[in-house]
Every structure is written in structure tokens, then in C-alpha cells.
CSV table of C-alpha atoms in Angstrom, one decimal:
chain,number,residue,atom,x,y,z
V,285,UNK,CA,0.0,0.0,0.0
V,286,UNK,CA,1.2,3.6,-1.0
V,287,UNK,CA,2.2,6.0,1.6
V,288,UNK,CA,-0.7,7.8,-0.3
V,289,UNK,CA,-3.5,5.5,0.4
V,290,UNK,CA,-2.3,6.0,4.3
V,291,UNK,CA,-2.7,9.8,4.0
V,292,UNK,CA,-5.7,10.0,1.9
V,293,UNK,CA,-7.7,11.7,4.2
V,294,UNK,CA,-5.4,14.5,4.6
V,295,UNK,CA,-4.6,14.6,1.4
V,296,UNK,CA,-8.5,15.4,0.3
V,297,UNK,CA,-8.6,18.0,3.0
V,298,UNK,CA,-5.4,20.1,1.4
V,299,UNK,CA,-7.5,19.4,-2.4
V,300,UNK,CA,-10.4,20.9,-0.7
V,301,UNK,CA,-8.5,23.7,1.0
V,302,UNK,CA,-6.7,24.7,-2.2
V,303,UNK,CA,-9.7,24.1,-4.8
V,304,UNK,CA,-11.5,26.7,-1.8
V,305,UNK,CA,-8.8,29.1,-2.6
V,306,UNK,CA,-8.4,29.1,-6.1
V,307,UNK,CA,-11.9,28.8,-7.0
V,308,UNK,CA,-12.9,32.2,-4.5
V,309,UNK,CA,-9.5,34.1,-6.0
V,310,UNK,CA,-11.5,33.8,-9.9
V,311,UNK,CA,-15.0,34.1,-8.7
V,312,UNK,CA,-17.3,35.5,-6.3
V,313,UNK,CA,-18.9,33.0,-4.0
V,314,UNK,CA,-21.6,32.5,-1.8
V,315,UNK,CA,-20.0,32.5,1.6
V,316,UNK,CA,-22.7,30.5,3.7
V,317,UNK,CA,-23.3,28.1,0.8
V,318,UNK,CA,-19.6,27.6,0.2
V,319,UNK,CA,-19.3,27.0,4.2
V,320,UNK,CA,-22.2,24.7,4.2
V,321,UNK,CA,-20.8,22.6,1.1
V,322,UNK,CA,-17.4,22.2,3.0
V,323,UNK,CA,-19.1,21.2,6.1
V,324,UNK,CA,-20.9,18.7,4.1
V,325,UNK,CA,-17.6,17.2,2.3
V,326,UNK,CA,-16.0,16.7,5.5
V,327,UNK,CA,-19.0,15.2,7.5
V,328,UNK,CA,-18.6,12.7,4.4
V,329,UNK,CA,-15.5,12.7,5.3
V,330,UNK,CA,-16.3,11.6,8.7
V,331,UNK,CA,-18.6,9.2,7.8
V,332,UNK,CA,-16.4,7.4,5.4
V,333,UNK,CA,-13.9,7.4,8.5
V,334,UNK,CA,-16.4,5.6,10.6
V,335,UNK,CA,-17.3,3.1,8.1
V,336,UNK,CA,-13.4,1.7,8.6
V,337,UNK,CA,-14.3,-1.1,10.6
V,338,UNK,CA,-10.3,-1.8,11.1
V,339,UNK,CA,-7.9,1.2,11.3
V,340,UNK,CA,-5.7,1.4,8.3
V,341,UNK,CA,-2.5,0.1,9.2
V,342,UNK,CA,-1.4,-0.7,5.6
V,343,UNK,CA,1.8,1.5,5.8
V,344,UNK,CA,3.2,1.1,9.0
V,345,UNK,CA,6.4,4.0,8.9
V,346,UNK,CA,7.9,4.7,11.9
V,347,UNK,CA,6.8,8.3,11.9
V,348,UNK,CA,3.1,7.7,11.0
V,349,UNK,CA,0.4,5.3,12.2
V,350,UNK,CA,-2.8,5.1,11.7
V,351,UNK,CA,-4.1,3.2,14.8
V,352,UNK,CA,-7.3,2.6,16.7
V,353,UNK,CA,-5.9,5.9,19.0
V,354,UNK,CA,-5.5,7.5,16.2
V,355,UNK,CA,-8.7,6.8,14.0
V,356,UNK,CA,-10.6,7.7,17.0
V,357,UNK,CA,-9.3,11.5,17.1
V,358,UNK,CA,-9.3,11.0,13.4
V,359,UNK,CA,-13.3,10.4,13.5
V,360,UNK,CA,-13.5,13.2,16.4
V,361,UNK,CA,-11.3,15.9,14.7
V,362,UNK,CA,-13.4,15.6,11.3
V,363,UNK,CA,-16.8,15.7,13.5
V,364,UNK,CA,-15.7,19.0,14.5
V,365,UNK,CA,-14.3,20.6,11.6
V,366,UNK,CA,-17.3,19.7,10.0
V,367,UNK,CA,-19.1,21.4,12.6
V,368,UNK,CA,-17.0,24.5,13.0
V,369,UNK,CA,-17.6,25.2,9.1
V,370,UNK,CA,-21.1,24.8,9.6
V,371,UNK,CA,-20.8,27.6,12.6
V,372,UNK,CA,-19.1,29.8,10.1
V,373,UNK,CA,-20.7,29.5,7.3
V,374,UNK,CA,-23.6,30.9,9.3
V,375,UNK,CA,-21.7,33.2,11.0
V,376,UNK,CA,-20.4,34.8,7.7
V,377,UNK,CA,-23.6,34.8,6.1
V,378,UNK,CA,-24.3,37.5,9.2
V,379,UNK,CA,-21.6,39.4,9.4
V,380,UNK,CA,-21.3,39.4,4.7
V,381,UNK,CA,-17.6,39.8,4.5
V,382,UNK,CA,-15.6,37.3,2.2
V,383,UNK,CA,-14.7,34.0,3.2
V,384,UNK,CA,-12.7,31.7,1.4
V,385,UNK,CA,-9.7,32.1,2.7
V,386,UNK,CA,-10.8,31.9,6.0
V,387,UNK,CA,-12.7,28.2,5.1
V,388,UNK,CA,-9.0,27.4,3.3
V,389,UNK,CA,-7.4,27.9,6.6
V,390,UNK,CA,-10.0,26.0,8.9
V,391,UNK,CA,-9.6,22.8,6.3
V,392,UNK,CA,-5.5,22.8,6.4
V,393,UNK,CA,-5.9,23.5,10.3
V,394,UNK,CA,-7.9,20.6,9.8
V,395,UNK,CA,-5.3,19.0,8.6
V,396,UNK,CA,-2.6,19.6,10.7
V,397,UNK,CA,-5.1,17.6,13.9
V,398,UNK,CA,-5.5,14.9,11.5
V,399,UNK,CA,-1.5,14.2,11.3
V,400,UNK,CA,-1.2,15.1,15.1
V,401,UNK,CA,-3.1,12.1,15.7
V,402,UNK,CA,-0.8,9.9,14.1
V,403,UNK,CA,2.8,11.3,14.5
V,404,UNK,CA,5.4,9.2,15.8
V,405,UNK,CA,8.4,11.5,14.7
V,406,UNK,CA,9.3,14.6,16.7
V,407,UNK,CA,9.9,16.1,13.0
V,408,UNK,CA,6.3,15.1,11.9
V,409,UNK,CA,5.2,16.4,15.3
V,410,UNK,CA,6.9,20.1,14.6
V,411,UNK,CA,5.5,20.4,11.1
V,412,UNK,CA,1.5,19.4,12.0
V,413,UNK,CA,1.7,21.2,14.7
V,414,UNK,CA,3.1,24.6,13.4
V,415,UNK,CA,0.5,23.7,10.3
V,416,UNK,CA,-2.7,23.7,13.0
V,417,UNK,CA,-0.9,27.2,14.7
V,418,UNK,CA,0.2,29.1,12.3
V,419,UNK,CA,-3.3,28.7,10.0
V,420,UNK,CA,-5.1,29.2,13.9
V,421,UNK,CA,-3.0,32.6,14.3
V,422,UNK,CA,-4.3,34.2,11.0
V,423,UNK,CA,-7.7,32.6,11.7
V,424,UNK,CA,-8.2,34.7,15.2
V,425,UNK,CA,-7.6,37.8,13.0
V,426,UNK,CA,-11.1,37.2,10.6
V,427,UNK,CA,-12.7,39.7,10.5
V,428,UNK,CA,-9.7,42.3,10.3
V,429,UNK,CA,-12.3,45.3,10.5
V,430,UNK,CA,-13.5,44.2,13.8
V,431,UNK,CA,-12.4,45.4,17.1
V,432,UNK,CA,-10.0,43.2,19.0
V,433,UNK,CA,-9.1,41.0,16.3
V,434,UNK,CA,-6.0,41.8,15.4
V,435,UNK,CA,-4.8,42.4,18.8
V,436,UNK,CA,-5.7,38.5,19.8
V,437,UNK,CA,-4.0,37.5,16.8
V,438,UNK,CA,-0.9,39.2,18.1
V,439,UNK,CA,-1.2,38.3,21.5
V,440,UNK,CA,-1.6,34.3,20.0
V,441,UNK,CA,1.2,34.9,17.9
V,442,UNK,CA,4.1,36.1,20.3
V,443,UNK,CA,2.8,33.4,22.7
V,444,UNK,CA,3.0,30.8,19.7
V,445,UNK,CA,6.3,31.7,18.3
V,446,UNK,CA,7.6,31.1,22.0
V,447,UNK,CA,6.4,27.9,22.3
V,448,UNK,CA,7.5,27.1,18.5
V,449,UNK,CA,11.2,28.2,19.5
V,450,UNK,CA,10.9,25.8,22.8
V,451,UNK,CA,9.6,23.3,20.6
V,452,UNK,CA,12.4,23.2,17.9
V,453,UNK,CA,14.8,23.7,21.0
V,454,UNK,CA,14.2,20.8,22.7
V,455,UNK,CA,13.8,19.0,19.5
V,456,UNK,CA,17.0,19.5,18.9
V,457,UNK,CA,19.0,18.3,22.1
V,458,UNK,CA,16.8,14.8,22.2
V,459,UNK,CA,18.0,14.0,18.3
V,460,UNK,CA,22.0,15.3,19.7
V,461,UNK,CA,21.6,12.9,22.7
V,462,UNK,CA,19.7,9.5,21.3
V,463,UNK,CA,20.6,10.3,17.4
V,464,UNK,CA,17.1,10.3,16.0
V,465,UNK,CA,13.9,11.4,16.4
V,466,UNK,CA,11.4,8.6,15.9
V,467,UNK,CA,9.6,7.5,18.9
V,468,UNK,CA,10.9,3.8,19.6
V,469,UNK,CA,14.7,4.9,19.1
V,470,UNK,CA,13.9,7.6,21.3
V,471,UNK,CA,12.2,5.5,24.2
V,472,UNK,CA,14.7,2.9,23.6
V,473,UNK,CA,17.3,5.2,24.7
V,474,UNK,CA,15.4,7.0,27.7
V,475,UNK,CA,14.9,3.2,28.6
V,476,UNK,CA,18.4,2.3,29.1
V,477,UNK,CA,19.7,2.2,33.0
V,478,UNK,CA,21.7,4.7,34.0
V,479,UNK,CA,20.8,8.8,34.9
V,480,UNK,CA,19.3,11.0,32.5
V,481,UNK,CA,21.4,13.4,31.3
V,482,UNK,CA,21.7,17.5,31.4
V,483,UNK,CA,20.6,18.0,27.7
V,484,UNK,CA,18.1,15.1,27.6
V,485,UNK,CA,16.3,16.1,30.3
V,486,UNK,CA,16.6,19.9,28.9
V,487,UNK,CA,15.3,18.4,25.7
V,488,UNK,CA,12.4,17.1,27.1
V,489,UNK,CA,11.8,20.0,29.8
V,490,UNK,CA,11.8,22.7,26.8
V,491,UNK,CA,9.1,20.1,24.6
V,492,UNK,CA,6.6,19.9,27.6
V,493,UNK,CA,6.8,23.5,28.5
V,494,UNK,CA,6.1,24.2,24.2
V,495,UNK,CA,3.3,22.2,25.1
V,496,UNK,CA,2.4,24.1,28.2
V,497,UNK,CA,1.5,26.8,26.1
V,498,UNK,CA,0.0,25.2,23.7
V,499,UNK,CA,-3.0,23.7,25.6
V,500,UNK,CA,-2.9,26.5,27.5
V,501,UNK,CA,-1.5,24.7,31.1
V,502,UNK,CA,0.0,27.4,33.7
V,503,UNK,CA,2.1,28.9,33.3
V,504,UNK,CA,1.1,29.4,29.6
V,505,UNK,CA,-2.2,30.0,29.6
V,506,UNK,CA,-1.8,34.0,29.8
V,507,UNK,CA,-3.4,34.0,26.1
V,508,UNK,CA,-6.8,31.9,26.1
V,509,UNK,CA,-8.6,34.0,27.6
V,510,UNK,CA,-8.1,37.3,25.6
V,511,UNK,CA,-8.0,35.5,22.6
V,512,UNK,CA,-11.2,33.5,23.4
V,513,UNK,CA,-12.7,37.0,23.0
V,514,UNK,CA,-10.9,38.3,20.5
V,515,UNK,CA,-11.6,35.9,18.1
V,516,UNK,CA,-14.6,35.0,16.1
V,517,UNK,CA,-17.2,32.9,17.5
V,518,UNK,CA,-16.1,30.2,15.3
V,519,UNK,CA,-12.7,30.5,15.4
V,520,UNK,CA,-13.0,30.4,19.3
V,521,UNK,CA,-15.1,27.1,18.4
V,522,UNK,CA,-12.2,25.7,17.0
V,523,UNK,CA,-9.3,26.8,19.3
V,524,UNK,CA,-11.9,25.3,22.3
V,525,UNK,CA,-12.6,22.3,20.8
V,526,UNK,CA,-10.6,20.8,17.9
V,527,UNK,CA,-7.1,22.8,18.6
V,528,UNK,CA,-7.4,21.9,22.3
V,529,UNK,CA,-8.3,18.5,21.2
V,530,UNK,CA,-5.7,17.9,18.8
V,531,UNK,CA,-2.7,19.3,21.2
V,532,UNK,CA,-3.4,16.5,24.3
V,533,UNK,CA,-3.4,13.5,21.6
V,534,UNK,CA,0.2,14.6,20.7
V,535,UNK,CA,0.8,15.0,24.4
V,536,UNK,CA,-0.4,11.9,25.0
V,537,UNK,CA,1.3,10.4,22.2
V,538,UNK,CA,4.9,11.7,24.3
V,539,UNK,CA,4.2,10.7,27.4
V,540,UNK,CA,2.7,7.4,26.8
V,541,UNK,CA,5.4,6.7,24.1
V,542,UNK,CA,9.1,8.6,24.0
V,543,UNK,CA,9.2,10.0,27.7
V,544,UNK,CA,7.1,6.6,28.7
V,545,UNK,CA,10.5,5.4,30.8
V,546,UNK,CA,10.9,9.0,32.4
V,547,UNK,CA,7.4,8.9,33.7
V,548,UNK,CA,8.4,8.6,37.9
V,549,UNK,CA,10.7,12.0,37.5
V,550,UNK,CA,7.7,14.1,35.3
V,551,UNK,CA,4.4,12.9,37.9
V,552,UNK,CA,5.7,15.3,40.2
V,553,UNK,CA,6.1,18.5,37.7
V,554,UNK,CA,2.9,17.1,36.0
V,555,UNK,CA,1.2,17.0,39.3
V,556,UNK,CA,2.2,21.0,40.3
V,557,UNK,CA,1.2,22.0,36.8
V,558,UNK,CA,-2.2,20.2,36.7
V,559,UNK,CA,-2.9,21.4,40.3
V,560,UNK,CA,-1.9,25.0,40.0
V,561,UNK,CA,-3.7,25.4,36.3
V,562,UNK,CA,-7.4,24.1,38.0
V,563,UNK,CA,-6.6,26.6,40.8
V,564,UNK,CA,-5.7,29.7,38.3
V,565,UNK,CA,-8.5,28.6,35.9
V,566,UNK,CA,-11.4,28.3,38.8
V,567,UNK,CA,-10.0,31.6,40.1
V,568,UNK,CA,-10.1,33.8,37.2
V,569,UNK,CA,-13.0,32.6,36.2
V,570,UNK,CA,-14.8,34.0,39.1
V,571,UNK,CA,-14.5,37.7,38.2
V,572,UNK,CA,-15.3,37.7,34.2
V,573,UNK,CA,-18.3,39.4,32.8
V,574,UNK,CA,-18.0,38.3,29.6
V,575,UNK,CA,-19.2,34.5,28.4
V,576,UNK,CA,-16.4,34.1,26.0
V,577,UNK,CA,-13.3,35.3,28.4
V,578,UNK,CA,-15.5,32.7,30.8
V,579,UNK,CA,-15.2,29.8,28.2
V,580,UNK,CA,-11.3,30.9,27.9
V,581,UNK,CA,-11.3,30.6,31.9
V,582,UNK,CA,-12.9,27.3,31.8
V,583,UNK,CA,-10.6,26.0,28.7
V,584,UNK,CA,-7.8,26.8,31.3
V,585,UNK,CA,-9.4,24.2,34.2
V,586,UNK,CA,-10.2,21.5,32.2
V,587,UNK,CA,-6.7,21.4,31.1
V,588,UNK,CA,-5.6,20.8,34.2
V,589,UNK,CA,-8.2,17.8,34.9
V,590,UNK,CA,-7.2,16.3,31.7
V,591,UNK,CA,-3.0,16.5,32.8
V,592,UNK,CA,-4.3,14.7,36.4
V,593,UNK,CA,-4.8,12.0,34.1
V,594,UNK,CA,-1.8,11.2,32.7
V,595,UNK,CA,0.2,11.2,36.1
V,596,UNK,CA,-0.8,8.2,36.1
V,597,UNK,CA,1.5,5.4,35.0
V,598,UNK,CA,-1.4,2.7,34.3
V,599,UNK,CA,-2.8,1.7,31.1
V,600,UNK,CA,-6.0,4.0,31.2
V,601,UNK,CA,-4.6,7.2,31.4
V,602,UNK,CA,-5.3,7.6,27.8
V,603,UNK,CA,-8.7,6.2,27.7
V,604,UNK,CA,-9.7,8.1,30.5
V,605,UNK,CA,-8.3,11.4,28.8
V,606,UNK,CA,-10.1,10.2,25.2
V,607,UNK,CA,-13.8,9.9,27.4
V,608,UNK,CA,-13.3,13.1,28.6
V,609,UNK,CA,-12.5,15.1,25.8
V,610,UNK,CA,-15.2,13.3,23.9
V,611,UNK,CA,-17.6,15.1,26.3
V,612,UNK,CA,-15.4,18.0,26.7
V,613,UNK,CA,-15.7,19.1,22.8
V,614,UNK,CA,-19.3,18.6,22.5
V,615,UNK,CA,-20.6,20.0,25.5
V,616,UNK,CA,-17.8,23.0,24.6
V,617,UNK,CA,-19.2,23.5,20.8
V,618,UNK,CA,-22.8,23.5,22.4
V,619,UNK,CA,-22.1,26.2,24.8
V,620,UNK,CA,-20.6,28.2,21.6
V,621,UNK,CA,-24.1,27.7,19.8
V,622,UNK,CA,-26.1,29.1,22.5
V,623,UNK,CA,-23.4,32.0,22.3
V,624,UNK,CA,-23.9,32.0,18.5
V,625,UNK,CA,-28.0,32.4,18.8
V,626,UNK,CA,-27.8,34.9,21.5
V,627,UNK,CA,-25.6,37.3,19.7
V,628,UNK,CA,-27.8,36.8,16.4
V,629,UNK,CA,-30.5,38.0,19.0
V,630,UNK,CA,-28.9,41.2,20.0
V,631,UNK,CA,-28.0,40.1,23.8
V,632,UNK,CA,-24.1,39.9,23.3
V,633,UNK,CA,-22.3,38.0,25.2
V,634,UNK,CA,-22.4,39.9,28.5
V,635,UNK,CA,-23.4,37.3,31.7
V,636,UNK,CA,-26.6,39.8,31.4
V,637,UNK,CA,-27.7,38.1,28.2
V,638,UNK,CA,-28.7,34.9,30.6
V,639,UNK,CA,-31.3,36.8,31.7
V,640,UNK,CA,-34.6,35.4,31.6
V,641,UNK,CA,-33.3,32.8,28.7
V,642,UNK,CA,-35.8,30.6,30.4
V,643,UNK,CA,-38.7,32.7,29.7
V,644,UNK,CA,-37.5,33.8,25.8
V,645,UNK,CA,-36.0,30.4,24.5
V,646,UNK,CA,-36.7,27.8,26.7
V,647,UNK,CA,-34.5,25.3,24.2
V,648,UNK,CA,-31.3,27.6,24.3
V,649,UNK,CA,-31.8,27.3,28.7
V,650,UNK,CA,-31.8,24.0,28.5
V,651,UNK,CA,-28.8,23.2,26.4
């Protein structure tokens, strides 16, 4: 089987992206139809990938696989995407400004969680994940002619291009210690007996803290919350859900694989960082007005619930975290509709605009 046939998925998302781009650069579209079309393909998409009653584990390189762990955030990343589109396409239909470019992005973002799923090369790693950032950072700033955009796109960029450089950095010193950077050769050598050294352990110290500010863990979570509000309703969709989503399968990927032998020295620092990210997140949630800085706030906690479960160094630390983030995306993205339908209404996005929801749309109340 062709590396091809293992990548096909991803490979129809990048057509789709780039058929998006050049078909909106020669005509004008139909935003909300175009949206609604691309939701469609990928909830094929999705479908297609639930039909696969065996994951596909034709092409079994050592820096891909397609496994069950895998196909399941595979299936879950495509559910989303599809339904972040869809939450687009209607938001652009409101607002009428151009969006193309801005469904290009999602798809390739898209993208970049699919091959998350799968890496098992810290060079495969680097690329997906700068490919879901980099398209997220110019995807807070849509619309540029509303207020705050721009300034949560910076904000997410100078965090982003921090954790990039501590990325790469570490990166670096665990190929000049163990002379490679696929998974097994890399747990092989954190396996042997013997101490860890000064630039492994910076290796993997500067990697986890990338991550840190990534999925938004203390002491990096200084961004989600101004750019929960800064962004688009959508876009915040996407960082809440998929984005988060995306990040903890690669982290689980690394601790459950690579730094799997170095597990009794990270509990402890895993332990402080869950712990004191619940405690910031509960605590500055308690003095936010605004419903979307409040989701940023809560993004923040339930970071920290989902690191408490891999301290552990049994066999369901990863099921445990796939169970909740199941439940964690869905009840996220239906929060984010409410939001959606209540700004469409003309209450904002104030804690005010709870106000007697009971009374004026029961059904909104009760999701």
C-alpha cells in the first residue's frame, strides 16, 4: 500500500483547502453556501472514517500510524471541523464579508489535527503542529475590521512563536543525545539504566513546556482568555474544541510513548502544573463578565483535569483522557451555539444576556 493510500484523508482536505482558494480568487462565491458545502464534504468525510471497521495500518512507517488511538481522534477531529464550518458558514452569512480564505485555513488546520493524531516523529510532530498554529494565528484575526481581532492575533502569535522556539529547541537536544527522532529509538534510549542526562532532560523539559503553552497549562495559559474574545465565534469554536483537542493526543502520544521510561521524574512536575492550572482557571473565572473570556477561563481548568490523568502510569490514562475530551468538545461546541444564537438575538455576550433565557427560548436554557 502507498504512503498515499495512508494519507488520503489528509490529502482530500489540502484538495479541498486549495480548490476553496483558487476557485474564490476567480469568482465571487456564496459564503454560507460555500461554508455549508465544506461542512458537508467533511462530515462525508467523517462518515467514510467511521465506516473503517479496522484502522488502516497498511503503511506502518515509523513516523506515521494510523491506529485505533488515532482513527478515534481522526473520527473526532473531522466531526468538529465539519461542525465548526457549519458555525461559520452561518456566522459569515451574518456578518457578509468574504470567506474563502478563512474556510481554506480552517480545512488545512484541519489538517494539521488529523497528522497530530498519528505522529510518531518529533519532525512530523513540529510540522503538523506549526500547520494547525500558524493557520489558527491568521484565523483569530477574521474579521480584520472588527475590534479586538488583530490584537488577539498578536497576542496568539508572540505566545505561539515562543512555544515554536521551545519546541524546535528541545527537539534538537533529544536528536543530539539519542541520534534520532522517531519515537521507539527515542524510548529505547530513555529506557536504558543509568541517569538522565543535562541535555536530555533539557530536551524534554523545553518540549513539555512548548506544550504548556499550547493547551494553555500554567504557566502558559496567559493567552486563552483574551483571545477567546478576541476571536470570532467560530474561530473560538475551533481553538476550544478541535485545537485543544488535537494538542493533548500529541501529548499523549509523548508521554505514553518517548518519555514513557521517564514517567516517575515528570508525575511530580505534571502534578504542580495540573494542580496550580485548575486553581488559576477556577480563580479567574470567578471575576469575568463576559461569556467568552468565561469559556477561555474554563478552557484553562479543564486542562488541568485532563493533565491529572496522565500522572498516572497505568494503562487508562489515555482512555480516561479520550472519554473526557469526547464530552469536553461537545458540551464546549454547544455552549458556543447558545453563544452563536444569542448574539444573532442582539443580547451579546455579557453574563446579562442569561437573563430570563428561560422565559425567551426555553431550548437555548436547557442546552
Amino acid at each position: 500500500m502507498s504512503l498515499l493510500s495512508t494519507f488520503h484523508v489528509e490529502a482530500i482536505l489540502v484538495g479541498l483547502a486549495l480548490a476553496t482558494l483558487v476557485v474564490g480568487s476567480l469568482r465571487a462565491l456564496d459564503s454560507k453556501g460555500l461554508g455549508r458545502a465544506l461542512a458537508g464534504a467533511v462530515f462525508v468525510l467523517f462518515i467514510y472514517s467511521v465506516s473503517l471497521q479496522e484502522p488502516d495500518l497498511g503503511v506502518q512507517a515509523q513516523a506515521y500510524r494510523v491506529d485505533e488511538f488515532a482513527l478515534l481522534f481522526r473520527q473526532l477531529g473531522l466531526l468538529t471541523s465539519a461542525l465548526v464550518l457549519l458555525l461559520a458558514a452561518e456566522y459569515s452569512g451574518r456578518i457578509r464579508y468574504p470567506a474563502p480564505e478563512q474556510y481554506a485555513l480552517l480545512l488545512l488546520a484541519s489538517t494539521g489535527m488529523l497528522v497530530l493524531s498519528a505522529a510518531r516523529d518529533f519532525i512530523l510532530l513540529f510540522v503538523a503542529l506549526e500547520l494547525l498554529t500558524t493557520a489558527s494565528y491568521v484565523l483569530v484575526a477574521f474579521p480584520r475590521n472588527e475590534a479586538g481581532r488583530v490584537e488577539a492575533s498578536v497576542k496568539y502569535l508572540t505566545m505561539g512563536a515562543l512555544s515554536t522556539a521551545l519546541i524546535a529547541y528541545g527537539i534538537s537536544f533529544i536528536f543530539g543525545t539519542t541520534g534520532s527522532t522517531s519515537y521507539d529509538v527515542v524510548r529505547e534510549v530513555f529506557a536504558r539504566p543509568g541517569e538522565l542526562d543535562a541535555a536530555q532532560a533539557l530536551g524534554v523539559a523545553c518540549v513539555l513546556a512548548a506544550f504548556a503553552f499550547k493547551l494553555a497549562a500554567f504557566p502558559g495559559h496567559m493567552w486563552a482568555p483574551d483571545v477567546y474574545q478576541g476571536a470570532s465565534l467560530p474561530i473560538t469554536a475551533f481553538l476550544a474544541t478541535g485545537s485543544k483537542c488535537a494538542g493533548f493526543v500529541a501529548l499523549l502520544r509523548l508521554l505514553f510513548d518517548p518519555f514513557l521510561p521517564l514517567h516517575p521524574q515528570l508525575a511530580p512536575v505534571l502534578l504542580v502544573v495540573a494542580g496550580a492550572t485548575v486553581v488559576w482557571g477556577a480563580f479567574g473565572a470567578l471575576r469575568q463578565t463576559d461569556l467568552r473570556r468565561l469559556l477561555g477561563y474554563s478552557s484553562i481548568t479543564h486542562t488541568g483535569y485532563l493533565l491529572f490523568a496522565t500522572v498516572t502510569d497505568r494503562g487508562d490514562g489515555p482512555t480516561s483522557v479520550q472519554f473526557y475530551l469526547i464530552q469536553y468538545v461537545f458540551s464546549s461546541l454547544a455552549f458556543l451555539i447558545v453563544l452563536a444564537f444569542l448574539s444573532r438575538g442582539g443580547r451579546g455576550y455579557g453574563l446579562a444576556a442569561l437573563k430570563g433565557l428561560n422565559r425567551d427560548a426555553p431550548w437555548l436554557s436547557w442546552m
